[in-house]
Amino acid sequence: MFLLLLVSSICLLFNCAVSAIPKPEEKRVLDHEIINRVQHFQNDEHNKQYDHEAFLGEDAKTFDQLEPEESRRRLGIIVDKIDTDKDNFVNLAELKAWIQYTQRRYIDDDVNRQWKQHNMNGSDQINWDTYRKNIYGFLDDMDPKELDQGDEHNSYKHMLTRDRRRWSVADRDGDDSLTREEFTDFLHPEESPYMRDIVVQETIEDIDKDHNGKVSVEEYIGDMYRASEDNEDEPEWVKHERETFNNFRDKDKDGFMDNQEVKDWIIPADFDHAEAEARHLIYEADSDADEKLTKEEIIEKYDLFVGSQATDFGEALTRHDEF
Protein backbone atom coordinates (compact mmCIF):
# COMPACT_ATOMS: atom_id res chain seq x y z
CA MET A 1 0.00 0.00 0.00
CA PHE A 2 2.62 2.36 0.86
CA LEU A 3 4.07 1.56 -1.47
CA LEU A 4 2.15 0.94 -0.42
CA LEU A 5 0.96 2.73 0.77
CA LEU A 6 0.93 3.18 0.63
CA VAL A 7 0.18 4.81 0.08
CA SER A 8 -1.23 4.96 0.42
CA SER A 9 -3.41 7.97 1.49
CA ILE A 10 -3.03 8.35 2.10
CA CYS A 11 -6.46 7.58 0.43
CA LEU A 12 -6.23 9.07 -3.00
CA LEU A 13 -8.33 6.43 -4.66
CA PHE A 14 -10.69 7.08 -7.53
CA ASN A 15 -13.41 4.77 -6.22
CA CYS A 16 -16.24 5.30 -8.63
CA ALA A 17 -19.51 3.52 -8.25
CA VAL A 18 -20.92 2.10 -11.46
CA SER A 19 -23.39 4.91 -11.83
CA ALA A 20 -21.08 7.68 -10.62
CA ILE A 21 -19.43 10.30 -12.77
CA PRO A 22 -15.79 10.72 -11.77
CA LYS A 23 -14.44 14.16 -11.13
CA PRO A 24 -11.30 15.05 -13.05
CA GLU A 25 -9.36 15.83 -9.90
CA GLU A 26 -10.02 12.41 -8.38
CA LYS A 27 -7.49 9.60 -8.59
CA ARG A 28 -8.31 5.93 -8.61
CA VAL A 29 -5.09 4.34 -7.44
CA LEU A 30 -2.40 4.89 -4.90
CA ASP A 31 0.05 6.71 -7.09
CA HIS A 32 3.58 7.99 -6.61
CA GLU A 33 2.47 10.27 -3.78
CA ILE A 34 1.56 7.21 -1.73
CA ILE A 35 4.45 5.19 -2.96
CA ASN A 36 7.04 7.67 -1.89
CA ARG A 37 5.82 11.00 -0.68
CA VAL A 38 3.14 10.50 1.85
CA GLN A 39 6.03 11.96 3.71
CA HIS A 40 7.20 10.18 6.81
CA PHE A 41 8.81 13.45 7.71
CA GLN A 42 7.29 16.73 6.54
CA ASN A 43 8.95 20.10 7.04
CA ASP A 44 11.49 18.30 9.23
CA GLU A 45 8.63 17.18 11.49
CA HIS A 46 7.65 13.56 12.05
CA ASN A 47 4.37 12.84 10.25
CA LYS A 48 2.50 10.46 12.54
CA GLN A 49 -0.30 9.99 10.02
CA TYR A 50 2.16 7.96 7.94
CA ASP A 51 2.51 5.55 10.86
CA HIS A 52 -1.23 5.47 11.49
CA GLU A 53 -1.97 4.47 7.91
CA ALA A 54 0.74 1.81 7.92
CA PHE A 55 -0.32 0.31 11.25
CA LEU A 56 -4.10 0.54 10.95
CA GLY A 57 -4.88 0.81 7.26
CA GLU A 58 -8.46 1.92 6.68
CA ASP A 59 -9.18 1.69 10.44
CA ALA A 60 -7.01 4.78 10.94
CA LYS A 61 -9.99 6.91 9.96
CA THR A 62 -12.05 5.41 12.77
CA PHE A 63 -9.33 5.62 15.39
CA ASP A 64 -8.67 9.27 14.55
CA GLN A 65 -12.14 10.10 15.83
CA LEU A 66 -12.09 8.15 19.10
CA GLU A 67 -11.65 9.37 22.63
CA PRO A 68 -8.16 8.51 23.97
CA GLU A 69 -9.40 5.86 26.40
CA GLU A 70 -11.41 4.09 23.71
CA SER A 71 -8.41 4.31 21.41
CA ARG A 72 -6.24 2.65 24.02
CA ARG A 73 -8.82 -0.08 24.65
CA ARG A 74 -9.09 -0.95 20.97
CA LEU A 75 -5.33 -0.75 20.54
CA GLY A 76 -4.93 -3.34 23.31
CA ILE A 77 -7.18 -5.74 21.38
CA ILE A 78 -5.11 -5.21 18.24
CA VAL A 79 -1.88 -5.84 20.15
CA ASP A 80 -3.24 -9.22 21.26
CA LYS A 81 -3.87 -10.08 17.61
CA ILE A 82 -0.39 -9.01 16.54
CA ASP A 83 1.23 -11.15 19.27
CA THR A 84 0.71 -14.41 17.40
CA ASP A 85 3.04 -16.51 19.56
CA LYS A 86 1.33 -15.22 22.73
CA ASP A 87 4.57 -14.48 24.57
CA ASN A 88 3.29 -11.03 25.62
CA PHE A 89 5.74 -9.27 23.31
CA VAL A 90 5.41 -7.86 19.80
CA ASN A 91 8.60 -8.54 17.91
CA LEU A 92 9.79 -7.25 14.54
CA ALA A 93 8.46 -10.21 12.57
CA GLU A 94 5.01 -9.97 14.14
CA LEU A 95 4.75 -6.23 13.61
CA LYS A 96 5.95 -6.53 10.01
CA ALA A 97 3.38 -9.27 9.35
CA TRP A 98 0.62 -7.08 10.80
CA ILE A 99 1.57 -4.10 8.62
CA GLN A 100 1.61 -6.35 5.56
CA TYR A 101 -1.82 -7.66 6.57
CA THR A 102 -3.34 -4.18 6.85
CA GLN A 103 -1.92 -3.24 3.47
CA ARG A 104 -3.23 -6.38 1.81
CA ARG A 105 -6.63 -6.09 3.51
CA TYR A 106 -7.16 -2.64 2.09
CA ILE A 107 -6.28 -3.73 -1.43
CA ASP A 108 -8.42 -6.87 -1.21
CA ASP A 109 -11.42 -4.90 0.04
CA ASP A 110 -11.05 -2.34 -2.71
CA VAL A 111 -10.70 -4.97 -5.44
CA ASN A 112 -13.66 -6.95 -4.08
CA ARG A 113 -15.88 -3.90 -4.15
CA GLN A 114 -14.91 -2.76 -7.62
CA TRP A 115 -14.97 -6.30 -9.04
CA LYS A 116 -18.62 -6.61 -7.96
CA GLN A 117 -19.46 -3.20 -9.42
CA HIS A 118 -18.08 -4.03 -12.84
CA ASN A 119 -18.92 -7.71 -12.95
CA MET A 120 -22.65 -7.92 -12.37
CA ASN A 121 -23.06 -11.24 -14.21
CA GLY A 122 -20.52 -13.09 -12.06
CA SER A 123 -18.07 -13.74 -14.89
CA ASP A 124 -14.45 -14.62 -14.25
CA GLN A 125 -13.35 -11.64 -16.37
CA ILE A 126 -14.23 -7.99 -16.99
CA ASN A 127 -13.82 -6.69 -20.52
CA TRP A 128 -12.66 -3.20 -21.35
CA ASP A 129 -15.88 -2.12 -23.02
CA THR A 130 -17.88 -2.95 -19.88
CA TYR A 131 -15.47 -1.07 -17.66
CA ARG A 132 -15.32 1.92 -20.00
CA LYS A 133 -19.10 2.18 -20.17
CA ASN A 134 -19.45 1.91 -16.39
CA ILE A 135 -16.87 4.59 -15.65
CA TYR A 136 -16.75 6.76 -18.76
CA GLY A 137 -20.01 6.05 -20.55
CA PHE A 138 -21.25 9.54 -19.76
CA LEU A 139 -18.53 10.89 -22.06
CA ASP A 140 -20.44 9.54 -25.08
CA ASP A 141 -23.07 12.24 -24.58
CA MET A 142 -20.71 15.11 -23.79
CA ASP A 143 -19.65 17.92 -26.06
CA PRO A 144 -16.11 17.12 -27.26
CA LYS A 145 -14.92 20.46 -25.90
CA GLU A 146 -15.99 19.44 -22.41
CA LEU A 147 -13.70 16.42 -22.49
CA ASP A 148 -10.67 18.67 -22.14
CA GLN A 149 -11.95 20.55 -19.10
CA GLY A 150 -9.57 20.55 -16.16
CA ASP A 151 -5.80 20.67 -16.38
CA GLU A 152 -3.81 18.50 -18.74
CA HIS A 153 -3.51 15.65 -16.24
CA ASN A 154 -7.05 15.65 -14.92
CA SER A 155 -9.21 16.08 -17.98
CA TYR A 156 -11.67 13.31 -18.72
CA LYS A 157 -9.86 12.60 -21.97
CA HIS A 158 -6.55 12.19 -20.15
CA MET A 159 -8.10 9.94 -17.52
CA LEU A 160 -9.63 7.70 -20.17
CA THR A 161 -6.41 7.54 -22.16
CA ARG A 162 -4.39 6.67 -19.08
CA ASP A 163 -6.84 4.00 -17.98
CA ARG A 164 -6.85 2.47 -21.45
CA ARG A 165 -3.07 2.26 -21.52
CA ARG A 166 -2.88 0.82 -18.03
CA TRP A 167 -5.59 -1.71 -18.86
CA SER A 168 -3.57 -2.91 -21.85
CA VAL A 169 -0.48 -3.37 -19.68
CA ALA A 170 -2.43 -5.29 -17.02
CA ASP A 171 -3.98 -7.48 -19.72
CA ARG A 172 -1.17 -10.04 -19.86
CA ASP A 173 -2.84 -12.38 -22.36
CA GLY A 174 -3.99 -9.58 -24.65
CA ASP A 175 -7.68 -10.55 -24.82
CA ASP A 176 -8.85 -7.07 -23.72
CA SER A 177 -10.47 -8.60 -20.64
CA LEU A 178 -9.01 -8.72 -17.15
CA THR A 179 -9.08 -11.64 -14.76
CA ARG A 180 -9.34 -10.83 -11.08
CA GLU A 181 -5.55 -10.93 -10.76
CA GLU A 182 -5.11 -8.66 -13.78
CA PHE A 183 -7.82 -6.33 -12.49
CA THR A 184 -5.94 -6.07 -9.19
CA ASP A 185 -2.84 -5.04 -11.13
CA PHE A 186 -4.90 -2.44 -12.99
CA LEU A 187 -6.35 -0.90 -9.84
CA HIS A 188 -3.16 -1.11 -7.76
CA PRO A 189 -0.22 -1.09 -10.17
CA GLU A 190 2.14 0.02 -7.42
CA GLU A 191 1.80 -3.45 -5.89
CA SER A 192 2.57 -5.46 -9.04
CA PRO A 193 6.01 -6.26 -10.47
CA TYR A 194 4.35 -6.43 -13.90
CA MET A 195 3.17 -2.83 -13.64
CA ARG A 196 6.22 -0.98 -12.38
CA ASP A 197 7.10 0.57 -15.71
CA ILE A 198 3.61 2.04 -16.11
CA VAL A 199 3.81 3.46 -12.57
CA VAL A 200 7.08 5.15 -13.49
CA GLN A 201 5.63 6.45 -16.75
CA GLU A 202 2.56 7.90 -15.03
CA THR A 203 4.72 9.48 -12.34
CA ILE A 204 6.91 11.22 -14.90
CA GLU A 205 3.84 12.42 -16.80
CA ASP A 206 2.42 13.92 -13.61
CA ILE A 207 5.61 15.79 -12.71
CA ASP A 208 7.13 16.58 -16.10
CA LYS A 209 5.66 20.01 -16.80
CA ASP A 210 7.74 20.79 -19.90
CA HIS A 211 7.02 17.39 -21.50
CA ASN A 212 10.61 16.49 -22.22
CA GLY A 213 10.22 13.02 -20.71
CA LYS A 214 12.50 13.76 -17.76
CA VAL A 215 12.19 15.32 -14.30
CA SER A 216 14.25 18.41 -13.50
CA VAL A 217 15.09 19.51 -9.99
CA GLU A 218 12.50 22.29 -10.22
CA GLU A 219 9.82 19.82 -11.30
CA TYR A 220 10.88 17.48 -8.51
CA ILE A 221 10.64 20.24 -5.91
CA GLY A 222 7.50 21.72 -7.45
CA ASP A 223 5.63 18.47 -6.94
CA MET A 224 6.17 18.74 -3.18
CA TYR A 225 6.39 22.44 -2.47
CA ARG A 226 4.70 25.59 -3.76
CA ALA A 227 6.54 28.80 -3.01
CA SER A 228 4.46 31.64 -1.60
CA GLU A 229 4.10 34.92 -3.43
CA ASP A 230 5.99 36.99 -0.84
CA ASN A 231 9.41 35.63 -1.88
CA GLU A 232 10.11 34.02 1.46
CA ASP A 233 13.16 31.81 1.80
CA GLU A 234 12.69 28.13 1.08
CA PRO A 235 12.27 25.96 4.17
CA GLU A 236 15.25 23.89 5.21
CA TRP A 237 13.53 20.65 4.19
CA VAL A 238 13.17 21.97 0.63
CA LYS A 239 16.86 22.83 0.52
CA HIS A 240 17.58 19.33 1.77
CA GLU A 241 15.43 17.87 -1.02
CA ARG A 242 17.39 19.87 -3.60
CA GLU A 243 20.61 18.40 -2.22
CA THR A 244 19.04 14.94 -2.26
CA PHE A 245 18.11 15.38 -5.92
CA ASN A 246 21.57 16.56 -6.89
CA ASN A 247 23.52 14.07 -4.78
CA PHE A 248 21.36 10.94 -4.98
CA ARG A 249 18.38 11.11 -7.34
CA ASP A 250 20.24 12.41 -10.40
CA LYS A 251 22.81 9.63 -10.58
CA ASP A 252 24.39 10.62 -13.90
CA LYS A 253 24.53 14.31 -12.92
CA ASP A 254 22.87 15.56 -16.09
CA GLY A 255 20.38 17.73 -14.18
CA PHE A 256 17.42 15.41 -14.72
CA MET A 257 15.93 12.15 -13.53
CA ASP A 258 15.32 9.76 -16.42
CA ASN A 259 13.05 6.69 -16.31
CA GLN A 260 15.50 4.52 -14.43
CA GLU A 261 16.34 7.24 -11.91
CA VAL A 262 12.63 7.90 -11.27
CA LYS A 263 12.13 4.16 -10.82
CA ASP A 264 14.97 4.03 -8.30
CA TRP A 265 13.29 6.91 -6.48
CA ILE A 266 9.70 5.67 -6.23
CA ILE A 267 10.34 1.92 -6.30
CA PRO A 268 13.74 1.49 -4.67
CA ALA A 269 15.25 -1.94 -5.16
CA ASP A 270 15.38 -4.23 -2.13
CA PHE A 271 13.41 -1.80 0.03
CA ASP A 272 10.93 -3.52 2.32
CA HIS A 273 8.43 -0.89 3.40
CA ALA A 274 6.70 -3.07 5.96
CA GLU A 275 9.95 -3.97 7.68
CA ALA A 276 11.21 -0.39 7.62
CA GLU A 277 7.98 0.85 9.18
CA ALA A 278 8.01 -1.95 11.78
CA ARG A 279 11.59 -1.06 12.76
CA HIS A 280 10.64 2.60 13.03
CA LEU A 281 7.67 1.89 15.30
CA ILE A 282 9.74 -0.36 17.55
CA TYR A 283 12.48 2.26 17.76
CA GLU A 284 9.98 4.94 18.74
CA ALA A 285 8.10 2.88 21.35
CA ASP A 286 10.78 0.55 22.79
CA SER A 287 11.41 2.26 26.10
CA ASP A 288 13.69 -0.46 27.51
CA ALA A 289 15.64 -0.99 24.27
CA ASP A 290 15.09 -4.74 24.13
CA GLU A 291 14.02 -4.55 20.46
CA LYS A 292 10.50 -5.78 21.13
CA LEU A 293 7.37 -4.17 22.49
CA THR A 294 5.10 -4.97 25.39
CA LYS A 295 1.46 -4.05 25.29
CA GLU A 296 2.22 -1.37 27.86
CA GLU A 297 4.91 0.20 25.67
CA ILE A 298 2.57 0.30 22.69
CA ILE A 299 -0.32 1.77 24.64
CA GLU A 300 2.01 4.31 26.23
CA LYS A 301 2.73 5.51 22.68
CA TYR A 302 -0.86 5.06 21.49
CA ASP A 303 -0.83 8.39 19.66
CA LEU A 304 2.04 7.13 17.50
CA PHE A 305 0.13 3.99 16.58
CA VAL A 306 -3.46 5.21 16.28
CA GLY A 307 -3.29 8.99 16.25
CA SER A 308 -6.23 9.66 18.47
CA GLN A 309 -6.46 13.41 18.92
CA ALA A 310 -10.21 13.21 19.32
CA THR A 311 -11.48 15.05 22.33
CA ASP A 312 -13.63 17.35 20.22
CA PHE A 313 -14.78 15.21 17.31
CA GLY A 314 -18.10 14.16 18.81
CA GLU A 315 -19.13 10.63 19.59
CA ALA A 316 -17.08 7.68 18.43
CA LEU A 317 -18.01 5.96 15.23
CA THR A 318 -20.08 2.80 15.34
CA ARG A 319 -17.94 0.08 16.84
CA HIS A 320 -16.81 -2.86 14.76
CA ASP A 321 -17.80 -6.30 16.07
CA GLU A 322 -14.17 -7.12 16.72
CA PHE A 323 -14.06 -4.37 19.36
Tab-separated table of N, CA and C in Angstrom, residues 212-305:
chain	number	residue	atom	x	y	z
A	212	ASN	N	9.390	16.962	-21.566
A	212	ASN	CA	10.607	16.487	-22.218
A	212	ASN	C	10.939	15.042	-21.825
A	213	GLY	N	10.035	14.420	-21.073
A	213	GLY	CA	10.216	13.017	-20.714
A	213	GLY	C	11.159	12.779	-19.556
A	214	LYS	N	11.576	13.863	-18.894
A	214	LYS	CA	12.496	13.761	-17.760
A	214	LYS	C	12.013	14.681	-16.646
A	215	VAL	N	12.583	14.510	-15.462
A	215	VAL	CA	12.186	15.317	-14.301
A	215	VAL	C	13.367	16.171	-13.868
A	216	SER	N	13.206	17.480	-13.952
A	216	SER	CA	14.245	18.407	-13.498
A	216	SER	C	14.132	18.605	-11.996
A	217	VAL	N	15.127	19.257	-11.422
A	217	VAL	CA	15.088	19.507	-9.987
A	217	VAL	C	13.921	20.429	-9.645
A	218	GLU	N	13.617	21.390	-10.507
A	218	GLU	CA	12.499	22.289	-10.215
A	218	GLU	C	11.167	21.549	-10.286
A	219	GLU	N	11.046	20.630	-11.225
A	219	GLU	CA	9.819	19.820	-11.300
A	219	GLU	C	9.714	18.897	-10.100
A	220	TYR	N	10.827	18.343	-9.684
A	220	TYR	CA	10.876	17.479	-8.509
A	220	TYR	C	10.444	18.244	-7.249
A	221	ILE	N	10.998	19.415	-7.061
A	221	ILE	CA	10.637	20.242	-5.906
A	221	ILE	C	9.204	20.740	-6.032
A	222	GLY	N	8.830	21.160	-7.244
A	222	GLY	CA	7.502	21.725	-7.449
A	222	GLY	C	6.381	20.752	-7.175
A	223	ASP	N	6.666	19.460	-7.244
A	223	ASP	CA	5.633	18.470	-6.941
A	223	ASP	C	5.394	18.331	-5.453
A	224	MET	N	6.305	18.844	-4.629
A	224	MET	CA	6.174	18.739	-3.179
A	224	MET	C	5.926	20.086	-2.507
A	225	TYR	N	6.360	21.146	-3.146
A	225	TYR	CA	6.390	22.441	-2.473
A	225	TYR	C	5.986	23.548	-3.436
A	226	ARG	N	5.107	24.422	-2.992
A	226	ARG	CA	4.699	25.585	-3.764
A	226	ARG	C	5.164	26.838	-3.020
A	227	ALA	N	6.027	27.586	-3.643
A	227	ALA	CA	6.541	28.796	-3.007
A	227	ALA	C	5.418	29.821	-2.872
A	228	SER	N	5.450	30.577	-1.797
A	228	SER	CA	4.463	31.635	-1.596
A	228	SER	C	4.822	32.829	-2.467
A	229	GLU	N	3.903	33.763	-2.556
A	229	GLU	CA	4.103	34.916	-3.433
A	229	GLU	C	4.921	36.033	-2.783
A	230	ASP	N	5.259	35.900	-1.512
A	230	ASP	CA	5.988	36.985	-0.844
A	230	ASP	C	7.502	36.759	-0.826
A	231	ASN	N	7.962	35.853	-1.702
A	231	ASN	CA	9.406	35.627	-1.881
A	231	ASN	C	10.117	35.224	-0.593
A	232	GLU	N	9.460	34.492	0.235
A	232	GLU	CA	10.105	34.022	1.463
A	232	GLU	C	11.146	32.962	1.125
A	233	ASP	N	12.122	32.813	2.007
A	233	ASP	CA	13.157	31.811	1.798
A	233	ASP	C	12.563	30.404	1.841
A	234	GLU	N	13.147	29.528	1.066
A	234	GLU	CA	12.686	28.134	1.077
A	234	GLU	C	12.947	27.513	2.437
A	235	PRO	N	12.034	26.676	2.913
A	235	PRO	CA	12.270	25.963	4.169
A	235	PRO	C	13.503	25.062	4.060
A	236	GLU	N	14.043	24.725	5.192
A	236	GLU	CA	15.247	23.891	5.211
A	236	GLU	C	14.995	22.536	4.558
A	237	TRP	N	13.791	21.974	4.754
A	237	TRP	CA	13.531	20.646	4.191
A	237	TRP	C	13.545	20.699	2.666
A	238	VAL	N	13.136	21.830	2.083
A	238	VAL	CA	13.173	21.969	0.629
A	238	VAL	C	14.625	22.033	0.154
A	239	LYS	N	15.445	22.774	0.862
A	239	LYS	CA	16.864	22.829	0.520
A	239	LYS	C	17.489	21.446	0.608
A	240	HIS	N	17.072	20.700	1.621
A	240	HIS	CA	17.580	19.332	1.771
A	240	HIS	C	17.154	18.469	0.589
A	241	GLU	N	15.907	18.648	0.118
A	241	GLU	CA	15.431	17.870	-1.024
A	241	GLU	C	16.203	18.230	-2.291
A	242	ARG	N	16.567	19.486	-2.446
A	242	ARG	CA	17.388	19.867	-3.595
A	242	ARG	C	18.735	19.146	-3.552
A	243	GLU	N	19.337	19.103	-2.376
A	243	GLU	CA	20.608	18.399	-2.221
A	243	GLU	C	20.439	16.911	-2.488
A	244	THR	N	19.312	16.353	-2.026
A	244	THR	CA	19.042	14.936	-2.261
A	244	THR	C	18.931	14.657	-3.757
A	245	PHE	N	18.233	15.546	-4.474
A	245	PHE	CA	18.112	15.380	-5.919
A	245	PHE	C	19.493	15.398	-6.570
A	246	ASN	N	20.270	16.393	-6.239
A	246	ASN	CA	21.565	16.560	-6.893
A	246	ASN	C	22.557	15.473	-6.522
A	247	ASN	N	22.502	15.014	-5.269
A	247	ASN	CA	23.517	14.074	-4.783
A	247	ASN	C	23.118	12.611	-4.953
A	248	PHE	N	21.800	12.339	-4.975
A	248	PHE	CA	21.363	10.937	-4.978
A	248	PHE	C	20.381	10.595	-6.096
A	249	ARG	N	19.392	11.442	-6.333
A	249	ARG	CA	18.379	11.106	-7.338
A	249	ARG	C	18.972	11.139	-8.751
A	250	ASP	N	19.667	12.223	-9.065
A	250	ASP	CA	20.243	12.408	-10.395
A	250	ASP	C	21.604	11.724	-10.441
A	251	LYS	N	21.589	10.430	-10.700
A	251	LYS	CA	22.814	9.634	-10.580
A	251	LYS	C	23.855	9.976	-11.638
A	252	ASP	N	23.418	10.327	-12.853
A	252	ASP	CA	24.390	10.621	-13.900
A	252	ASP	C	24.735	12.105	-13.981
A	253	LYS	N	24.182	12.892	-13.062
A	253	LYS	CA	24.529	14.306	-12.915
A	253	LYS	C	24.281	15.125	-14.192
A	254	ASP	N	23.191	14.792	-14.894
A	254	ASP	CA	22.871	15.561	-16.088
A	254	ASP	C	21.787	16.602	-15.826
A	255	GLY	N	21.372	16.741	-14.551
A	255	GLY	CA	20.377	17.732	-14.183
A	255	GLY	C	18.947	17.243	-14.244
A	256	PHE	N	18.762	15.961	-14.603
A	256	PHE	CA	17.417	15.407	-14.715
A	256	PHE	C	17.376	13.997	-14.142
A	257	MET	N	16.159	13.558	-13.793
A	257	MET	CA	15.931	12.148	-13.527
A	257	MET	C	15.287	11.529	-14.761
A	258	ASP	N	15.911	10.485	-15.303
A	258	ASP	CA	15.317	9.759	-16.416
A	258	ASP	C	14.444	8.624	-15.868
A	259	ASN	N	13.954	7.758	-16.742
A	259	ASN	CA	13.051	6.691	-16.308
A	259	ASN	C	13.645	5.829	-15.211
A	260	GLN	N	14.892	5.404	-15.404
A	260	GLN	CA	15.502	4.517	-14.426
A	260	GLN	C	15.713	5.232	-13.094
A	261	GLU	N	16.105	6.485	-13.138
A	261	GLU	CA	16.338	7.235	-11.907
A	261	GLU	C	15.023	7.496	-11.169
A	262	VAL	N	13.944	7.753	-11.904
A	262	VAL	CA	12.634	7.896	-11.268
A	262	VAL	C	12.208	6.564	-10.655
A	263	LYS	N	12.470	5.481	-11.357
A	263	LYS	CA	12.132	4.161	-10.823
A	263	LYS	C	12.894	3.883	-9.533
A	264	ASP	N	14.171	4.221	-9.513
A	264	ASP	CA	14.973	4.034	-8.297
A	264	ASP	C	14.432	4.877	-7.152
A	265	TRP	N	13.840	6.003	-7.492
A	265	TRP	CA	13.286	6.909	-6.483
A	265	TRP	C	11.988	6.361	-5.901
A	266	ILE	N	11.031	6.034	-6.739
A	266	ILE	CA	9.704	5.673	-6.226
A	266	ILE	C	9.551	4.198	-5.934
A	267	ILE	N	10.396	3.368	-6.564
A	267	ILE	CA	10.338	1.924	-6.303
A	267	ILE	C	11.757	1.446	-6.033
A	268	PRO	N	12.344	1.853	-4.928
A	268	PRO	CA	13.744	1.493	-4.669
A	268	PRO	C	13.925	-0.012	-4.560
A	269	ALA	N	14.978	-0.505	-5.180
A	269	ALA	CA	15.246	-1.940	-5.159
A	269	ALA	C	15.565	-2.393	-3.738
A	270	ASP	N	15.064	-3.573	-3.417
A	270	ASP	CA	15.379	-4.225	-2.130
A	270	ASP	C	14.937	-3.406	-0.920
A	271	PHE	N	13.939	-2.545	-1.109
A	271	PHE	CA	13.412	-1.801	0.032
A	271	PHE	C	12.120	-2.455	0.497
A	272	ASP	N	12.098	-2.873	1.742
A	272	ASP	CA	10.926	-3.524	2.319
A	272	ASP	C	10.209	-2.505	3.191
A	273	HIS	N	9.143	-1.925	2.659
A	273	HIS	CA	8.434	-0.891	3.396
A	273	HIS	C	7.922	-1.388	4.725
A	274	ALA	N	7.309	-2.564	4.735
A	274	ALA	CA	6.698	-3.070	5.965
A	274	ALA	C	7.750	-3.252	7.057
A	275	GLU	N	8.899	-3.780	6.680
A	275	GLU	CA	9.953	-3.974	7.682
A	275	GLU	C	10.513	-2.644	8.153
A	276	ALA	N	10.705	-1.706	7.232
A	276	ALA	CA	11.215	-0.391	7.619
A	276	ALA	C	10.254	0.300	8.582
A	277	GLU	N	8.951	0.222	8.299
A	277	GLU	CA	7.976	0.846	9.180
A	277	GLU	C	7.926	0.137	10.528
A	278	ALA	N	8.009	-1.193	10.526
A	278	ALA	CA	8.008	-1.945	11.784
A	278	ALA	C	9.221	-1.559	12.637
A	279	ARG	N	10.386	-1.460	12.014
A	279	ARG	CA	11.593	-1.061	12.758
A	279	ARG	C	11.436	0.342	13.333
A	280	HIS	N	10.848	1.227	12.550
A	280	HIS	CA	10.645	2.595	13.027
A	280	HIS	C	9.722	2.619	14.246
A	281	LEU	N	8.623	1.894	14.188
A	281	LEU	CA	7.674	1.889	15.300
A	281	LEU	C	8.297	1.294	16.558
A	282	ILE	N	9.071	0.228	16.387
A	282	ILE	CA	9.740	-0.364	17.555
A	282	ILE	C	10.745	0.620	18.135
A	283	TYR	N	11.504	1.273	17.290
A	283	TYR	CA	12.479	2.255	17.760
A	283	TYR	C	11.806	3.364	18.568
A	284	GLU	N	10.666	3.830	18.086
A	284	GLU	CA	9.976	4.940	18.740
A	284	GLU	C	9.333	4.532	20.066
A	285	ALA	N	8.895	3.280	20.179
A	285	ALA	CA	8.103	2.876	21.348
A	285	ALA	C	8.863	1.992	22.338
A	286	ASP	N	10.036	1.528	21.971
A	286	ASP	CA	10.778	0.550	22.787
A	286	ASP	C	11.519	1.254	23.915
A	287	SER	N	10.836	1.465	25.017
A	287	SER	CA	11.414	2.260	26.104
A	287	SER	C	12.574	1.569	26.817
A	288	ASP	N	12.597	0.233	26.825
A	288	ASP	CA	13.692	-0.461	27.513
A	288	ASP	C	14.745	-0.999	26.545
A	289	ALA	N	14.626	-0.660	25.278
A	289	ALA	CA	15.636	-0.986	24.267
A	289	ALA	C	15.935	-2.478	24.156
A	290	ASP	N	14.889	-3.305	24.304
A	290	ASP	CA	15.090	-4.742	24.134
A	290	ASP	C	14.665	-5.226	22.747
A	291	GLU	N	14.345	-4.281	21.866
A	291	GLU	CA	14.021	-4.551	20.462
A	291	GLU	C	12.728	-5.337	20.287
A	292	LYS	N	11.848	-5.228	21.246
A	292	LYS	CA	10.500	-5.776	21.131
A	292	LYS	C	9.597	-4.947	22.028
A	293	LEU	N	8.310	-5.048	21.798
A	293	LEU	CA	7.373	-4.171	22.487
A	293	LEU	C	6.407	-4.955	23.355
A	294	THR	N	6.187	-4.457	24.557
A	294	THR	CA	5.105	-4.970	25.388
A	294	THR	C	3.828	-4.218	25.041
A	295	LYS	N	2.719	-4.750	25.501
A	295	LYS	CA	1.462	-4.050	25.286
A	295	LYS	C	1.514	-2.682	25.963
A	296	GLU	N	2.138	-2.629	27.121
A	296	GLU	CA	2.217	-1.370	27.862
A	296	GLU	C	3.013	-0.327	27.076
A	297	GLU	N	4.110	-0.742	26.449
A	297	GLU	CA	4.908	0.198	25.674
A	297	GLU	C	4.119	0.735	24.479
A	298	ILE	N	3.365	-0.127	23.839
A	298	ILE	CA	2.574	0.303	22.686
A	298	ILE	C	1.469	1.256	23.117
A	299	ILE	N	0.772	0.905	24.189
A	299	ILE	CA	-0.322	1.765	24.641
A	299	ILE	C	0.209	3.093	25.163
A	300	GLU	N	1.400	3.076	25.772
A	300	GLU	CA	2.012	4.312	26.229
A	300	GLU	C	2.236	5.271	25.059
A	301	LYS	N	2.508	4.708	23.887
A	301	LYS	CA	2.726	5.507	22.676
A	301	LYS	C	1.521	5.410	21.746
A	302	TYR	N	0.335	5.316	22.306
A	302	TYR	CA	-0.855	5.061	21.492
A	302	TYR	C	-1.050	6.104	20.402
A	303	ASP	N	-0.643	7.351	20.677
A	303	ASP	CA	-0.832	8.391	19.662
A	303	ASP	C	0.036	8.143	18.440
A	304	LEU	N	1.185	7.496	18.620
A	304	LEU	CA	2.041	7.131	17.500
A	304	LEU	C	1.367	6.067	16.635
A	305	PHE	N	0.708	5.119	17.290
A	305	PHE	CA	0.128	3.987	16.576
A	305	PHE	C	-1.262	4.290	16.012
